C-alpha positions as protocol buffer text, in pm:
chain_id: "A"
residue {
  index: 1
  type: THR
  ca { x: 11765 y: 12738 z: -1391 }
}
residue {
  index: 2
  type: GLY
  ca { x: 11789 y: 12391 z: -1242 }
}
residue {
  index: 3
  type: ALA
  ca { x: 11419 y: 12331 z: -1301 }
}
residue {
  index: 4
  type: SER
  ca { x: 11295 y: 12020 z: -1475 }
}
residue {
  index: 5
  type: LEU
  ca { x: 10969 y: 11970 z: -1659 }
}
residue {
  index: 6
  type: ALA
  ca { x: 10984 y: 11600 z: -1583 }
}
residue {
  index: 7
  type: ASN
  ca { x: 10667 y: 11396 z: -1598 }
}
residue {
  index: 8
  type: PHE
  ca { x: 10665 y: 11356 z: -1218 }
}
residue {
  index: 9
  type: GLN
  ca { x: 10371 y: 11549 z: -1076 }
}
residue {
  index: 10
  type: ASN
  ca { x: 10264 y: 11569 z: -711 }
}
residue {
  index: 11
  type: SER
  ca { x: 9974 y: 11338 z: -620 }
}
residue {
  index: 12
  type: THR
  ca { x: 9903 y: 11260 z: -985 }
}
residue {
  index: 13
  type: ALA
  ca { x: 9943 y: 10944 z: -1190 }
}
residue {
  index: 14
  type: PRO
  ca { x: 10090 y: 11000 z: -1535 }
}
residue {
  index: 15
  type: VAL
  ca { x: 9851 y: 11037 z: -1825 }
}
residue {
  index: 16
  type: SER
  ca { x: 9847 y: 10722 z: -2038 }
}
residue {
  index: 17
  type: ALA
  ca { x: 10086 y: 10769 z: -2330 }
}
residue {
  index: 18
  type: THR
  ca { x: 9976 y: 10760 z: -2690 }
}
residue {
  index: 19
  type: LEU
  ca { x: 10257 y: 10546 z: -2826 }
}
residue {
  index: 20
  type: SER
  ca { x: 10424 y: 10654 z: -3149 }
}
residue {
  index: 21
  type: ASN
  ca { x: 10752 y: 10590 z: -3325 }
}
residue {
  index: 22
  type: THR
  ca { x: 10754 y: 10935 z: -3483 }
}
residue {
  index: 23
  type: ALA
  ca { x: 10709 y: 11152 z: -3172 }
}
residue {
  index: 24
  type: GLY
  ca { x: 10792 y: 11128 z: -2804 }
}
residue {
  index: 25
  type: SER
  ca { x: 10486 y: 11033 z: -2601 }
}
residue {
  index: 26
  type: TYR
  ca { x: 10604 y: 11260 z: -2322 }
}
residue {
  index: 27
  type: ALA
  ca { x: 10796 y: 11578 z: -2404 }
}
residue {
  index: 28
  type: VAL
  ca { x: 11033 y: 11655 z: -2118 }
}
residue {
  index: 29
  type: THR
  ca { x: 11335 y: 11872 z: -2076 }
}
residue {
  index: 30
  type: ILE
  ca { x: 11593 y: 11596 z: -2091 }
}
residue {
  index: 31
  type: LYS
  ca { x: 11547 y: 11407 z: -1768 }
}
residue {
  index: 32
  type: ASP
  ca { x: 11327 y: 11170 z: -1577 }
}
residue {
  index: 33
  type: GLY
  ca { x: 10964 y: 11104 z: -1535 }
}
residue {
  index: 34
  type: LYS
  ca { x: 10690 y: 10856 z: -1472 }
}
residue {
  index: 35
  type: PHE
  ca { x: 10521 y: 10679 z: -1760 }
}
residue {
  index: 36
  type: GLN
  ca { x: 10214 y: 10470 z: -1829 }
}
residue {
  index: 37
  type: PHE
  ca { x: 10078 y: 10303 z: -2140 }
}
residue {
  index: 38
  type: ALA
  ca { x: 9820 y: 10039 z: -2219 }
}
residue {
  index: 39
  type: ALA
  ca { x: 9929 y: 9694 z: -2333 }
}
residue {
  index: 40
  type: VAL
  ca { x: 9981 y: 9696 z: -2707 }
}
residue {
  index: 41
  type: ALA
  ca { x: 9817 y: 9433 z: -2927 }
}
residue {
  index: 42
  type: GLY
  ca { x: 9960 y: 9348 z: -3265 }
}
residue {
  index: 43
  type: SER
  ca { x: 10301 y: 9322 z: -3420 }
}
residue {
  index: 44
  type: GLU
  ca { x: 10625 y: 9428 z: -3261 }
}
residue {
  index: 45
  type: THR
  ca { x: 10734 y: 9785 z: -3314 }
}
residue {
  index: 46
  type: HIS
  ca { x: 10939 y: 10053 z: -3142 }
}
residue {
  index: 47
  type: TYR
  ca { x: 10805 y: 10358 z: -2961 }
}
residue {
  index: 48
  type: ALA
  ca { x: 10960 y: 10687 z: -2852 }
}
residue {
  index: 49
  type: LEU
  ca { x: 10839 y: 10725 z: -2494 }
}
residue {
  index: 50
  type: PHE
  ca { x: 11030 y: 11037 z: -2387 }
}
residue {
  index: 51
  type: GLY
  ca { x: 11168 y: 11310 z: -2610 }
}
residue {
  index: 52
  type: GLY
  ca { x: 11364 y: 11621 z: -2530 }
}
residue {
  index: 53
  type: GLN
  ca { x: 11608 y: 11866 z: -2682 }
}
residue {
  index: 54
  type: VAL
  ca { x: 11937 y: 11997 z: -2550 }
}
residue {
  index: 55
  type: PRO
  ca { x: 11940 y: 12380 z: -2565 }
}
residue {
  index: 56
  type: THR
  ca { x: 12145 y: 12530 z: -2848 }
}
residue {
  index: 57
  type: GLY
  ca { x: 12512 y: 12552 z: -2761 }
}
residue {
  index: 58
  type: ALA
  ca { x: 12481 y: 12318 z: -2462 }
}
residue {
  index: 59
  type: LYS
  ca { x: 12575 y: 11957 z: -2392 }
}
residue {
  index: 60
  type: PHE
  ca { x: 12406 y: 11707 z: -2161 }
}
residue {
  index: 61
  type: LEU
  ca { x: 12600 y: 11419 z: -2007 }
}
residue {
  index: 62
  type: ILE
  ca { x: 12412 y: 11096 z: -1941 }
}
residue {
  index: 63
  type: GLU
  ca { x: 12591 y: 10912 z: -1662 }
}
residue {
  index: 64
  type: GLY
  ca { x: 12325 y: 10649 z: -1608 }
}
residue {
  index: 65
  type: ILE
  ca { x: 11967 y: 10540 z: -1663 }
}
residue {
  index: 66
  type: ARG
  ca { x: 11733 y: 10358 z: -1424 }
}
residue {
  index: 67
  type: ILE
  ca { x: 11402 y: 10210 z: -1539 }
}
residue {
  index: 68
  type: GLU
  ca { x: 11150 y: 10071 z: -1290 }
}
residue {
  index: 69
  type: THR
  ca { x: 10841 y: 9914 z: -1446 }
}
residue {
  index: 70
  type: TYR
  ca { x: 10527 y: 9783 z: -1273 }
}
residue {
  index: 71
  type: ASN
  ca { x: 10219 y: 9606 z: -1404 }
}
residue {
  index: 72
  type: THR
  ca { x: 9916 y: 9821 z: -1327 }
}
residue {
  index: 73
  type: GLY
  ca { x: 9548 y: 9794 z: -1406 }
}
residue {
  index: 74
  type: THR
  ca { x: 9486 y: 9417 z: -1417 }
}
residue {
  index: 75
  type: ALA
  ca { x: 9678 y: 9092 z: -1406 }
}
residue {
  index: 76
  type: VAL
  ca { x: 9853 y: 8994 z: -1730 }
}
residue {
  index: 77
  type: ALA
  ca { x: 9582 y: 8797 z: -1910 }
}
residue {
  index: 78
  type: THR
  ca { x: 9656 y: 8606 z: -2230 }
}
residue {
  index: 79
  type: THR
  ca { x: 9991 y: 8722 z: -2369 }
}
residue {
  index: 80
  type: ALA
  ca { x: 10319 y: 8781 z: -2191 }
}
residue {
  index: 81
  type: THR
  ca { x: 10467 y: 9130 z: -2217 }
}
residue {
  index: 82
  type: LEU
  ca { x: 10825 y: 9197 z: -2328 }
}
residue {
  index: 83
  type: LEU
  ca { x: 10974 y: 9546 z: -2306 }
}
residue {
  index: 84
  type: GLU
  ca { x: 11306 y: 9614 z: -2478 }
}
residue {
  index: 85
  type: TRP
  ca { x: 11453 y: 9946 z: -2367 }
}
residue {
  index: 86
  type: GLY
  ca { x: 11699 y: 10166 z: -2552 }
}
residue {
  index: 87
  type: ILE
  ca { x: 11803 y: 10526 z: -2589 }
}
residue {
  index: 88
  type: GLY
  ca { x: 11861 y: 10733 z: -2901 }
}
residue {
  index: 89
  type: ILE
  ca { x: 12078 y: 11042 z: -2872 }
}
residue {
  index: 90
  type: ASN
  ca { x: 12196 y: 11321 z: -3101 }
}
residue {
  index: 91
  type: GLY
  ca { x: 11915 y: 11286 z: -3351 }
}
residue {
  index: 92
  type: SER
  ca { x: 11775 y: 11580 z: -3543 }
}
residue {
  index: 93
  type: ALA
  ca { x: 11415 y: 11486 z: -3460 }
}
residue {
  index: 94
  type: VAL
  ca { x: 11219 y: 11259 z: -3227 }
}
residue {
  index: 95
  type: THR
  ca { x: 11155 y: 10979 z: -3472 }
}
residue {
  index: 96
  type: LEU
  ca { x: 11301 y: 10631 z: -3458 }
}
residue {
  index: 97
  type: ALA
  ca { x: 11333 y: 10637 z: -3838 }
}
residue {
  index: 98
  type: ASN
  ca { x: 11603 y: 10903 z: -3798 }
}
residue {
  index: 99
  type: ALA
  ca { x: 11934 y: 10754 z: -3914 }
}
residue {
  index: 100
  type: GLY
  ca { x: 12128 y: 11019 z: -3723 }
}
residue {
  index: 101
  type: PHE
  ca { x: 12061 y: 10875 z: -3379 }
}
residue {
  index: 102
  type: ILE
  ca { x: 12322 y: 10700 z: -3173 }
}
residue {
  index: 103
  type: LYS
  ca { x: 12119 y: 10402 z: -3050 }
}
residue {
  index: 104
  type: LEU
  ca { x: 12211 y: 10213 z: -2735 }
}
residue {
  index: 105
  type: ASN
  ca { x: 12038 y: 9907 z: -2591 }
}
residue {
  index: 106
  type: LEU
  ca { x: 11963 y: 9934 z: -2220 }
}
residue {
  index: 107
  type: GLY
  ca { x: 11801 y: 9602 z: -2134 }
}
residue {
  index: 108
  type: VAL
  ca { x: 11485 y: 9392 z: -2135 }
}
residue {
  index: 109
  type: GLN
  ca { x: 11195 y: 9356 z: -1891 }
}
residue {
  index: 110
  type: SER
  ca { x: 10906 y: 9111 z: -1901 }
}
residue {
  index: 111
  type: PHE
  ca { x: 10576 y: 9016 z: -1742 }
}
residue {
  index: 112
  type: ALA
  ca { x: 10448 y: 8658 z: -1766 }
}
residue {
  index: 113
  type: VAL
  ca { x: 10084 y: 8558 z: -1812 }
}
residue {
  index: 114
  type: GLY
  ca { x: 9924 y: 8565 z: -1468 }
}
residue {
  index: 115
  type: ASP
  ca { x: 10157 y: 8825 z: -1320 }
}
residue {
  index: 116
  type: PRO
  ca { x: 9945 y: 9027 z: -1076 }
}
residue {
  index: 117
  type: VAL
  ca { x: 9883 y: 9399 z: -1047 }
}
residue {
  index: 118
  type: CYS
  ca { x: 10181 y: 9573 z: -882 }
}
residue {
  index: 119
  type: LYS
  ca { x: 10428 y: 9310 z: -1001 }
}
residue {
  index: 120
  type: GLN
  ca { x: 10764 y: 9478 z: -1060 }
}
residue {
  index: 121
  type: ALA
  ca { x: 10977 y: 9380 z: -1357 }
}
residue {
  index: 122
  type: THR
  ca { x: 11350 y: 9342 z: -1307 }
}
residue {
  index: 123
  type: VAL
  ca { x: 11493 y: 9692 z: -1263 }
}
residue {
  index: 124
  type: ILE
  ca { x: 11720 y: 9818 z: -1540 }
}
residue {
  index: 125
  type: ASP
  ca { x: 12003 y: 10024 z: -1393 }
}
residue {
  index: 126
  type: VAL
  ca { x: 12269 y: 10120 z: -1647 }
}
residue {
  index: 127
  type: ASP
  ca { x: 12584 y: 10302 z: -1537 }
}
residue {
  index: 128
  type: PHE
  ca { x: 12781 y: 10443 z: -1828 }
}
residue {
  index: 129
  type: LYS
  ca { x: 13150 y: 10416 z: -1737 }
}
residue {
  index: 130
  type: THR
  ca { x: 13210 y: 10698 z: -1982 }
}
residue {
  index: 131
  type: PRO
  ca { x: 12913 y: 10938 z: -1993 }
}
residue {
  index: 132
  type: GLU
  ca { x: 12717 y: 10957 z: -2317 }
}
residue {
  index: 133
  type: VAL
  ca { x: 12718 y: 11311 z: -2458 }
}
residue {
  index: 134
  type: CYS
  ca { x: 12401 y: 11466 z: -2601 }
}
residue {
  index: 135
  type: GLU
  ca { x: 12461 y: 11779 z: -2804 }
}
residue {
  index: 136
  type: SER
  ca { x: 12226 y: 12046 z: -2932 }
}
């Protein structure tokens, strides 16, 4: 139908994600959306921020991915923030424990202690020379 259920609502900030590595924080139909989550304290782990499924019998070509990240809320206080971005495709479920995923690294963003509100991290803009194919 050409419609997208992306997390990109008119005049509305995204709901803060409940981060999990066994379920997508935002369920979308394949493409795009805004995101927000609180700074995470504790040990390093991986989270599934977006999750979607290709309809049965269809394929979805990923030609590129752009990630723009901003510090919101308050200035970075006591610990720097490091965000490592990746994508997992062709898995049988939205869980990062799934061995069936094709996992691709996209890049890293960071915020230093003292970075102010509205500080933008370096934009990640990945252009796949050969599109990545997601299958149902």
